[in-house]
Amino acid sequence: MASTFAGLDELVIAVSKGRILREALPLLAAAGIEPCEDPDVSRKLILETSKPNIKLVIIRAADVPTFVEYGAADVGIAGKDVLLEYEGNGYYEPLDLKIAACRLMLAGRGPVDNSSRRLRVATKYAATTRRYFAEKGVQIEIVKLYGSMELAPLVGLADYIVDLVDTGNTLKANGLIAMEHVRDVTSRLIVNKASMKIKHAQITGLIGSLAAVVA
Ligand code: ATP
Ligand code: PRP
């Protein structure tokens, strides 16, 4: 399904708010796309840009693949961590933007003896965690959380966590150690499948400009 919200000559780009938006704005600016209002100040959810036919929508990270799959946005910028959890497949992923780089890590207070019971792992990344342990042939119990994962081992909610790590400061501040590297994470450009056909020239132009900036 292509966007019915945007005209045929328009492009809507959905960007995860927060850290990814902060790192994506300089890339977009280098590709000639600058929001007309400061996203940190404006309360608008749809922002006009310096290109009259390109709009930005600023949304929660986990909603970006949904907006793109359903064609509410033609293009999106989201972390690979979020894309790995998303169950649909209605988009292409043509470009690694190499921003918001971090790692998904297994962490805890130290090794736990699991010879007599299943390990309990707290995470926001249930699908990725399940796949990771399944590949190792280890059965685990997942405790789904939506934030502050680092608390779980401290209060006895779980043996381990799977969470994003960048500097390692959050783990260190909470007395946790990184134990296994699950996968590297960066932000990706994703594209609605129908938009790629219908707006081919504009979208390949955008991918080309961003690829040149990233390179
Ligand atoms: P929401 O506020 O919508 O619940 P969130 O708290 O996960 O989402 P952010 O912390 O801004 O939002 O993270 C958004 C994305 O930024 C993540 O999906 C990931 O790809 C990346 N990210 C998160 N933490 C880090 C980090 N410490 N270093 C680098 N990139 C990160
Ligand atoms: C992310 C992540 C970790 C932290 C890791 O949280 O969930 O808690 O960054 O980064 P570090 O290794 O550099 O300390 P974020 O700062 O986005 O807070 P939030 O999860 O509460 O949004």
mmCIF file with all atom_site columns, N, CA and C and ligand atoms in Angstrom, residues 19 150 163-170, ligand 2:
data_model
loop_
_atom_site.group_PDB
_atom_site.id
_atom_site.type_symbol
_atom_site.label_atom_id
_atom_site.label_alt_id
_atom_site.label_comp_id
_atom_site.label_asym_id
_atom_site.label_entity_id
_atom_site.label_seq_id
_atom_site.pdbx_PDB_ins_code
_atom_site.Cartn_x
_atom_site.Cartn_y
_atom_site.Cartn_z
_atom_site.occupancy
_atom_site.B_iso_or_equiv
_atom_site.pdbx_formal_charge
_atom_site.auth_seq_id
_atom_site.auth_comp_id
_atom_site.auth_asym_id
_atom_site.auth_atom_id
_atom_site.pdbx_PDB_model_num
ATOM   1  N N   . ARG A 1 19  ? 17.181 10.312 20.093 1.00 0.00 ? 19  ARG A N   1
ATOM   2  C CA  . ARG A 1 19  ? 18.570 10.178 19.670 1.00 0.00 ? 19  ARG A CA  1
ATOM   3  C C   . ARG A 1 19  ? 18.726 10.052 18.145 1.00 0.00 ? 19  ARG A C   1
ATOM   4  N N   . GLU A 1 150 ? 18.100 -2.460 33.117 1.00 0.00 ? 150 GLU A N   1
ATOM   5  C CA  . GLU A 1 150 ? 19.230 -2.675 34.032 1.00 0.00 ? 150 GLU A CA  1
ATOM   6  C C   . GLU A 1 150 ? 18.776 -2.962 35.465 1.00 0.00 ? 150 GLU A C   1
ATOM   7  N N   . ASP A 1 163 ? 20.018 -5.726 26.355 1.00 0.00 ? 163 ASP A N   1
ATOM   8  C CA  . ASP A 1 163 ? 19.713 -4.309 26.155 1.00 0.00 ? 163 ASP A CA  1
ATOM   9  C C   . ASP A 1 163 ? 20.801 -3.666 25.304 1.00 0.00 ? 163 ASP A C   1
ATOM   10 N N   . LEU A 1 164 ? 20.522 -2.422 24.894 1.00 0.00 ? 164 LEU A N   1
ATOM   11 C CA  . LEU A 1 164 ? 21.493 -1.672 24.106 1.00 0.00 ? 164 LEU A CA  1
ATOM   12 C C   . LEU A 1 164 ? 22.605 -1.164 25.000 1.00 0.00 ? 164 LEU A C   1
ATOM   13 N N   . VAL A 1 165 ? 23.824 -1.235 24.488 1.00 0.00 ? 165 VAL A N   1
ATOM   14 C CA  . VAL A 1 165 ? 24.984 -0.709 25.210 1.00 0.00 ? 165 VAL A CA  1
ATOM   15 C C   . VAL A 1 165 ? 25.777 0.152  24.229 1.00 0.00 ? 165 VAL A C   1
ATOM   16 N N   . ASP A 1 166 ? 26.143 1.348  24.691 1.00 0.00 ? 166 ASP A N   1
ATOM   17 C CA  . ASP A 1 166 ? 27.012 2.191  23.864 1.00 0.00 ? 166 ASP A CA  1
ATOM   18 C C   . ASP A 1 166 ? 28.323 2.409  24.618 1.00 0.00 ? 166 ASP A C   1
ATOM   19 N N   . THR A 1 167 ? 28.341 3.355  25.552 1.00 0.00 ? 167 THR A N   1
ATOM   20 C CA  . THR A 1 167 ? 29.567 3.609  26.318 1.00 0.00 ? 167 THR A CA  1
ATOM   21 C C   . THR A 1 167 ? 29.799 2.553  27.401 1.00 0.00 ? 167 THR A C   1
ATOM   22 N N   . GLY A 1 168 ? 28.735 1.878  27.814 1.00 0.00 ? 168 GLY A N   1
ATOM   23 C CA  . GLY A 1 168 ? 28.826 0.935  28.938 1.00 0.00 ? 168 GLY A CA  1
ATOM   24 C C   . GLY A 1 168 ? 28.595 1.618  30.280 1.00 0.00 ? 168 GLY A C   1
ATOM   25 N N   . ASN A 1 169 ? 28.362 2.933  30.248 1.00 0.00 ? 169 ASN A N   1
ATOM   26 C CA  . ASN A 1 169 ? 28.196 3.680  31.511 1.00 0.00 ? 169 ASN A CA  1
ATOM   27 C C   . ASN A 1 169 ? 26.975 3.234  32.306 1.00 0.00 ? 169 ASN A C   1
ATOM   28 N N   . THR A 1 170 ? 25.882 2.936  31.615 1.00 0.00 ? 170 THR A N   1
ATOM   29 C CA  . THR A 1 170 ? 24.655 2.553  32.338 1.00 0.00 ? 170 THR A CA  1
ATOM   30 C C   . THR A 1 170 ? 24.848 1.208  33.038 1.00 0.00 ? 170 THR A C   1
HETATM 31 C C1  . PRP B 2 .   ? 19.838 3.352  26.236 1.00 0.00 ? 2   PRP B C1  1
HETATM 32 C C2  . PRP B 2 .   ? 19.837 1.869  26.614 1.00 0.00 ? 2   PRP B C2  1
HETATM 33 C C3  . PRP B 2 .   ? 20.779 1.811  27.797 1.00 0.00 ? 2   PRP B C3  1
HETATM 34 C C4  . PRP B 2 .   ? 21.722 2.986  27.528 1.00 0.00 ? 2   PRP B C4  1
HETATM 35 C C5  . PRP B 2 .   ? 23.044 2.441  27.129 1.00 0.00 ? 2   PRP B C5  1
HETATM 36 O O1  . PRP B 2 .   ? 18.995 4.024  27.099 1.00 0.00 ? 2   PRP B O1  1
HETATM 37 O O2  . PRP B 2 .   ? 18.543 1.396  26.916 1.00 0.00 ? 2   PRP B O2  1
HETATM 38 O O3  . PRP B 2 .   ? 20.102 1.985  29.021 1.00 0.00 ? 2   PRP B O3  1
HETATM 39 O O4  . PRP B 2 .   ? 21.177 3.748  26.433 1.00 0.00 ? 2   PRP B O4  1
HETATM 40 O O5  . PRP B 2 .   ? 23.936 3.478  26.799 1.00 0.00 ? 2   PRP B O5  1
HETATM 41 P P1  . PRP B 2 .   ? 25.389 3.536  27.495 1.00 0.00 ? 2   PRP B P1  1
HETATM 42 O O6  . PRP B 2 .   ? 26.030 2.206  27.292 1.00 0.00 ? 2   PRP B O6  1
HETATM 43 O O7  . PRP B 2 .   ? 26.085 4.641  26.731 1.00 0.00 ? 2   PRP B O7  1
HETATM 44 O O8  . PRP B 2 .   ? 25.194 3.876  28.933 1.00 0.00 ? 2   PRP B O8  1
HETATM 45 P P2  . PRP B 2 .   ? 18.587 5.546  26.854 1.00 0.00 ? 2   PRP B P2  1
HETATM 46 O O9  . PRP B 2 .   ? 19.694 6.464  27.234 1.00 0.00 ? 2   PRP B O9  1
HETATM 47 O O10 . PRP B 2 .   ? 18.099 5.699  25.448 1.00 0.00 ? 2   PRP B O10 1
HETATM 48 O O11 . PRP B 2 .   ? 17.418 5.702  27.858 1.00 0.00 ? 2   PRP B O11 1
HETATM 49 P P3  . PRP B 2 .   ? 15.952 5.072  27.751 1.00 0.00 ? 2   PRP B P3  1
HETATM 50 O O12 . PRP B 2 .   ? 16.113 3.602  27.449 1.00 0.00 ? 2   PRP B O12 1
HETATM 51 O O13 . PRP B 2 .   ? 15.399 5.342  29.090 1.00 0.00 ? 2   PRP B O13 1
HETATM 52 O O14 . PRP B 2 .   ? 15.286 5.798  26.602 1.00 0.00 ? 2   PRP B O14 1
#
